[in-house]
Coordinates of C-alpha atoms and ligand atoms in Angstrom, one line a residue:
X829 CA 3.9 -3.6 43.6
X830 CA 2.3 -4.6 40.4
X831 CA 2.3 -8.2 39.3
X832 CA 4.4 -7.3 36.3
X833 CA 7.2 -6.2 38.6
X834 CA 6.8 -9.3 40.7
X835 CA 8.5 -11.2 37.9
X836 CA 5.8 -13.0 35.9
X837 CA 5.6 -11.2 32.6
X838 CA 4.6 -13.4 29.7
X839 CA 4.1 -16.5 31.9
X840 CA 0.4 -16.2 31.7
X841 CA 0.1 -14.8 35.2
X842 CA 0.0 -11.1 34.5
X843 CA -3.0 -9.2 33.2
X844 CA -2.5 -6.9 30.2
X845 CA -5.1 -4.1 30.0
X846 CA -5.8 -2.4 26.7
X847 CA -7.2 1.2 26.6
X848 CA -8.8 1.7 23.2
X849 CA -10.8 -1.0 21.6
X850 CA -10.4 0.1 18.0
X851 CA -8.7 -2.0 15.3
X852 CA -5.2 -1.8 16.8
X853 CA -6.4 -2.6 20.3
X854 CA -8.4 -5.5 19.1
X855 CA -5.4 -6.8 17.1
X856 CA -3.2 -6.8 20.2
X857 CA -5.9 -8.2 22.4
X858 CA -6.6 -11.0 20.0
X859 CA -2.9 -12.0 19.6
X860 CA -2.4 -11.8 23.4
X861 CA -5.5 -13.9 24.1
X862 CA -4.8 -16.5 21.3
X863 CA -1.0 -16.8 21.3
X864 CA 0.8 -18.7 18.6
X865 CA -0.7 -22.0 17.6
X866 CA -0.1 -24.7 20.2
X867 CA 1.9 -22.4 22.5
X868 CA -0.7 -22.1 25.3
X869 CA 2.1 -21.2 27.8
X870 CA 2.5 -17.9 25.9
X871 CA -1.2 -17.0 26.3
X872 CA -1.8 -13.9 28.4
X873 CA -4.7 -12.7 30.3
X874 CA -6.0 -9.6 28.6
X875 CA -8.9 -7.2 29.0
X876 CA -10.1 -3.9 27.7
X877 CA -10.4 -0.9 30.0
X878 CA -14.0 0.0 30.1
X879 CA -15.0 3.4 28.7
X880 CA -16.9 5.5 31.3
X881 CA -20.6 5.3 30.8
X882 CA -20.6 1.9 29.1
X883 CA -21.1 -1.4 30.8
X884 CA -20.5 -4.4 28.5
X885 CA -19.1 -7.6 29.9
X886 CA -16.9 -8.5 27.0
X887 CA -16.2 -7.8 23.4
X888 CA -16.4 -10.7 20.9
X889 CA -15.1 -10.5 17.3
X890 CA -13.4 -12.5 14.6
X891 CA -9.7 -11.9 14.1
X892 CA -8.6 -12.6 10.6
X893 CA -4.9 -13.2 10.0
X894 CA -3.0 -12.0 6.9
X895 CA -3.3 -15.6 5.6
X896 CA -7.1 -15.4 5.9
X897 CA -7.6 -17.6 8.9
X898 CA -10.3 -16.3 11.3
X899 CA -10.4 -17.0 15.0
X900 CA -13.1 -16.2 17.5
X901 CA -11.9 -13.8 20.2
X902 CA -13.7 -12.9 23.4
X903 CA -12.1 -10.2 25.6
X904 CA -13.5 -9.1 28.9
X905 CA -13.9 -5.5 30.0
X906 CA -12.0 -5.1 33.2
X907 CA -13.5 -4.2 36.5
X908 CA -11.3 -1.4 38.0
X909 CA -12.4 -2.4 41.5
X910 CA -11.1 -6.0 41.3
X911 CA -8.7 -6.3 38.3
X912 CA -5.1 -5.5 38.8
X913 CA -3.4 -5.0 35.4
X914 CA 0.3 -5.4 35.2
X915 CA 0.7 -3.7 31.9
X916 CA -1.4 -1.1 30.0
X917 CA -1.3 -0.9 26.2
X918 CA -2.8 2.5 25.1
X919 CA -4.3 2.2 21.6
X920 CA -6.6 5.2 21.5
X921 CA -6.1 7.9 18.9
X922 CA -3.4 10.5 19.6
X923 CA -6.2 13.1 20.0
X924 CA -7.8 11.1 22.8
X925 CA -4.8 9.8 24.8
X926 CA -4.5 12.4 27.5
X927 CA -8.2 12.5 28.4
X928 CA -8.4 8.6 28.3
X929 CA -5.4 8.3 30.6
X930 CA -6.7 11.0 33.0
X931 CA -9.8 8.9 33.4
X932 CA -7.9 5.6 33.8
X933 CA -4.6 6.2 35.7
X934 CA -6.1 7.2 39.0
X935 CA -7.1 3.5 39.5
X936 CA -3.7 2.1 38.2
X937 CA -0.7 1.8 40.6
X938 CA 2.2 4.1 39.6
X939 CA 4.5 1.1 38.9
X940 CA 2.3 -0.3 36.0
X941 CA 4.0 0.4 32.7
X942 CA 2.1 2.2 29.9
X943 CA 3.0 1.4 26.2
X944 CA 1.7 4.2 23.9
X945 CA 0.8 3.1 20.3
X946 CA -0.3 6.5 18.9
X947 CA 0.4 7.7 15.4
X948 CA 2.5 10.7 14.8
X949 CA 4.4 12.6 17.5
X950 CA 3.6 14.9 20.4
X951 CA 1.1 12.8 22.3
X952 CA 3.9 10.5 23.6
X953 CA 5.9 13.5 24.9
X954 CA 2.8 15.0 26.4
X955 CA 2.1 11.8 28.4
X956 CA 5.7 11.5 29.5
X957 CA 5.6 15.1 30.7
X958 CA 2.3 14.7 32.5
X959 CA 3.4 11.5 34.3
X960 CA 7.2 11.7 34.5
X961 CA 7.5 9.2 37.4
X962 CA 5.5 6.5 35.7
X963 CA 7.2 3.9 33.4
X964 CA 6.0 5.2 30.0
X965 CA 7.1 3.6 26.8
X966 CA 6.2 4.4 23.2
X967 CA 5.7 1.9 20.3
X968 CA 6.2 2.5 16.6
X969 CA 4.4 -0.2 14.7
X970 CA 3.9 -1.0 11.0
X971 CA 1.3 -3.7 11.9
X972 CA -1.8 -3.0 9.8
X973 CA -5.3 -3.6 11.1
X974 CA -8.8 -2.6 10.1
X975 CA -12.4 -3.3 10.8
X976 CA -14.2 -3.6 7.5
X977 CA -17.5 -4.6 9.2
X978 CA -18.8 -4.9 12.8
X979 CA -17.5 -8.0 14.5
X980 CA -14.6 -8.5 12.1
X981 CA -11.0 -7.3 12.7
X982 CA -8.5 -7.9 9.9
X983 CA -4.8 -8.1 10.4
X984 CA -4.0 -6.7 7.0
X985 CA -0.3 -7.4 6.8
X986 CA 2.5 -8.5 9.1
X987 CA 4.7 -5.6 10.3
X988 CA 7.1 -4.9 13.0
X989 CA 6.8 -3.1 16.3
X990 CA 9.6 -1.2 18.1
X991 CA 9.3 -0.2 21.7
X992 CA 11.4 2.2 23.7
X993 CA 11.4 4.0 27.0
X994 CA 10.0 7.6 27.3
X995 CA 10.7 8.0 31.0
X996 CA 13.7 6.7 33.1
X997 CA 11.4 4.4 35.1
X998 CA 10.5 2.5 31.9
X999 CA 14.1 1.6 31.0
X1000 CA 14.5 -1.5 33.3
X1001 CA 11.2 -2.9 32.1
X1002 CA 11.8 -2.7 28.4
X1003 CA 13.1 -6.2 27.7
X1004 CA 10.4 -7.8 29.8
X1005 CA 7.7 -6.0 27.9
X1006 CA 9.3 -6.8 24.5
X1007 CA 9.3 -10.5 25.5
X1008 CA 5.7 -10.5 26.7
X1009 CA 4.4 -8.8 23.6
X1010 CA 6.8 -10.9 21.3
X1011 CA 5.3 -14.1 22.8
X1012 CA 2.2 -13.4 20.7
X1013 CA 4.2 -14.3 17.6
X1014 CA 4.1 -10.7 16.4
X1015 CA 7.6 -9.2 15.7
X1016 CA 8.5 -6.9 18.6
X1017 CA 11.9 -5.4 19.1
X1018 CA 13.5 -3.0 21.7
X1019 CA 14.4 0.4 20.4
X1020 CA 17.1 2.3 22.3
X1021 CA 16.3 5.5 20.3
X1022 CA 12.5 5.6 20.1
X1023 CA 12.4 9.3 19.2
X1024 CA 14.4 8.7 16.0
X1025 CA 12.2 5.6 15.3
X1026 CA 9.0 7.7 15.7
X1027 CA 10.4 10.3 13.4
X1028 CA 11.0 7.7 10.7
X1029 CA 7.2 6.8 10.8
X1030 CA 6.3 10.5 11.0
X1031 CA 8.2 11.2 7.7
X1032 CA 6.0 8.6 6.0
X1033 CA 2.7 9.9 7.6
X1034 CA 3.6 13.5 6.9
X1035 CA 4.1 12.7 3.2
X1036 CA 1.1 10.5 2.7
X1037 CA -1.8 11.0 5.1
X1038 CA -2.8 14.7 4.6
X1039 CA -2.6 14.3 0.8
X1040 CA -4.8 11.3 0.7
X1041 CA -7.3 13.0 2.9
X1042 CA -7.4 16.2 0.9
X1043 CA -7.4 14.4 -2.5
X1044 CA -9.8 11.7 -1.1
X1045 CA -7.8 8.9 -2.7
X1046 CA -6.0 5.7 -1.7
X1047 CA -2.3 6.0 -0.8
X1048 CA -1.1 5.2 -4.4
X1049 CA -3.4 7.9 -5.8
X1050 CA -1.4 10.8 -4.6
X1051 CA 1.6 9.9 -6.7
X1052 CA 0.3 11.4 -9.9
X1053 CA -1.9 14.1 -8.4
X1054 CA -0.8 17.7 -9.3
X1055 CA -1.5 18.9 -5.8
X1056 CA 0.9 16.3 -4.3
X1057 CA 3.5 17.0 -7.0
X1058 CA 3.3 20.7 -6.3
X1059 CA 3.9 20.4 -2.5
X1060 CA 5.8 17.2 -1.7
X1061 CA 9.3 18.6 -2.1
X1062 CA 8.4 21.5 0.3
X1063 CA 7.1 19.0 2.9
X1064 CA 10.4 17.0 2.6
X1065 CA 12.6 20.1 2.7
X1066 CA 10.9 21.2 5.9
X1067 CA 11.0 17.7 7.4
X1068 CA 14.8 17.5 6.7
X1069 CA 15.4 21.0 8.2
X1070 CA 13.4 20.3 11.4
X1071 CA 15.1 16.9 11.9
X1072 CA 18.6 18.4 11.6
X1073 CA 17.6 21.2 14.0
X1074 CA 16.3 18.5 16.4
X1075 CA 19.8 16.9 16.4
X1076 CA 18.5 13.9 14.4
X1077 CA 20.2 12.3 11.4
X1078 CA 18.3 12.9 8.2
X1079 CA 18.9 12.1 4.6
X1080 CA 18.3 14.9 2.1
X1081 CA 14.8 15.9 1.0
X1082 CA 15.1 13.9 -2.2
X1083 CA 15.7 10.7 -0.3
X1084 CA 12.9 11.4 2.1
X1085 CA 10.6 11.8 -0.9
X1086 CA 11.8 8.4 -2.2
X1087 CA 11.0 6.7 1.2
X1088 CA 7.5 8.3 1.2
X1089 CA 6.8 7.2 -2.4
X1090 CA 8.1 3.6 -1.8
X1091 CA 5.5 3.3 1.0
X1092 CA 2.7 5.0 -1.1
X1093 CA 3.4 2.4 -3.8
X1094 CA 3.6 -0.6 -1.5
X1095 CA 0.3 0.4 0.2
X1096 CA -1.2 1.8 -3.0
X1097 CA -4.7 0.5 -2.5
X1098 CA -4.9 1.3 1.3
X1099 CA -7.1 4.0 2.7
X1100 CA -4.8 6.0 5.0
X1101 CA -5.9 6.4 8.6
X1102 CA -6.4 10.2 8.0
X1103 CA -8.6 9.7 4.9
X1104 CA -10.6 7.1 6.9
X1105 CA -11.1 9.6 9.8
X1106 CA -12.3 12.3 7.4
X1107 CA -14.7 9.9 5.6
X1108 CA -16.2 8.9 9.0
X1109 CA -16.5 12.5 10.2
X1110 CA -13.9 11.9 13.0
X1111 CA -11.2 14.2 14.3
X1112 CA -8.0 13.6 12.4
X1113 CA -4.5 13.2 13.9
X1114 CA -3.2 16.1 11.7
X1115 CA -1.9 18.1 14.8
X1116 CA 0.3 15.1 15.6
X1117 CA 1.7 14.7 12.0
X1118 CA 2.2 17.8 9.8
X1119 CA 1.0 19.9 12.7
X1120 CA 3.8 18.5 14.9
X1121 CA 6.4 19.3 12.2
X1122 CA 5.0 22.9 12.0
X1123 CA 5.0 23.3 15.8
X1124 CA 8.6 22.0 16.1
X1125 CA 9.6 24.3 13.3
X1126 CA 8.1 27.2 15.1
X1127 CA 9.9 26.3 18.3
X1128 CA 13.2 25.9 16.5
X1129 CA 12.8 29.0 14.3
X1130 CA 12.4 27.1 11.0
X1131 CA 9.8 28.2 8.5
X1132 CA 7.4 25.3 7.8
X1133 CA 4.7 26.9 5.6
X1134 CA 3.9 23.8 3.6
X1135 CA 3.3 21.6 6.7
X1136 CA 1.2 24.4 8.2
X1137 CA -0.8 24.8 5.0
X1138 CA -1.6 21.0 5.0
X1139 CA -2.6 21.2 8.6
X1140 CA -5.0 24.0 8.0
X1141 CA -6.5 22.4 4.9
X1142 CA -7.1 19.1 6.7
X1143 CA -8.6 21.0 9.7
X1144 CA -11.1 22.6 7.4
X1145 CA -12.1 19.1 6.1
X1146 CA -13.1 18.0 9.7
X1147 CA -15.8 20.5 10.1
X1148 CA -18.2 18.2 11.9
X1149 CA -16.0 15.9 13.9
X1150 CA -17.7 12.9 15.5
X1151 CA -16.6 10.6 18.4
X1152 CA -13.2 9.2 17.6
X1153 CA -11.8 5.7 18.0
X1154 CA -8.7 4.0 16.7
Ligands
LIG1830 O1 0.5 4.6 8.6 C1 -0.2 4.9 7.6 C2 -1.6 5.5 7.9 O2 -2.5 5.3 7.1 O3 -1.7 6.1 9.0 C3 0.2 4.6 6.2 C4 1.7 4.2 6.2 C5 0.1 5.9 5.4 C6 -0.4 3.4 5.6 O4 -1.8 3.7 5.2

């Protein structure tokens, strides 16, 4: 039985492992390791899962809060032979999650819960389908993190994180996991309908990410671009139709567009994750965003030519993909 199930979550006794040492993984590792000021009882043991072929002892970086305060963080890489994690946070990109878990799960007891932090949709369902007996949870987060230079991770703005069960085995563990992660001081809530929550984020990503990558502009730059103005209503109409066919509630296409544009305006100077991937020559998550909408449309007999067009155009941008990281 894992230590998590033996009743010590959040008490500083469990070990939280993080798979994926990109910006989001470093954000969670930092907040878990540091805990809110003065609240040492809330501090957790945390470590990164080592990538095969690498052998570092630990990762050291500065974590800068939204208020501009920086703290030194040192997080060990775990030794699969001796360390016994009680919880695994998976913060790889959606494109990498299955291969990363195939390499990691053989050394992790089946009772250890996994919390998936991937963008878009499709990868969470693929993990739940591959490991249906494991406790698998998905997170939808609006926490923003980036790494502007080596050794510095910036928590760009406070957001919220919703967590929900993807497999039946995860349901009894949800509140313990929410408490453990909420002890960091970050806002973490249980989500009884995680699929609907993930769709809410998917709407925003489907309306912003591909356009910023294709137009090579920050989020706010899409709003006046003729290419965006030509296609956004089509994206929203298809999103609405697919959501209804999925049995989800959806406002009309016009309201979806307003939601997308409110986020584009409030994050106007941000570089989206997809534009950043293209600029760095990395594989994008397009198959899990507009590509997922197109795939679900195909399965449900709904035409999705605009989402499919965006997928193809972004795929053509990533002609020389490099190694990916979150
Ligand atoms: O989630 C995002 C992303 O870049 O992936 C948005 C909301 C577009 C913010 O940049």
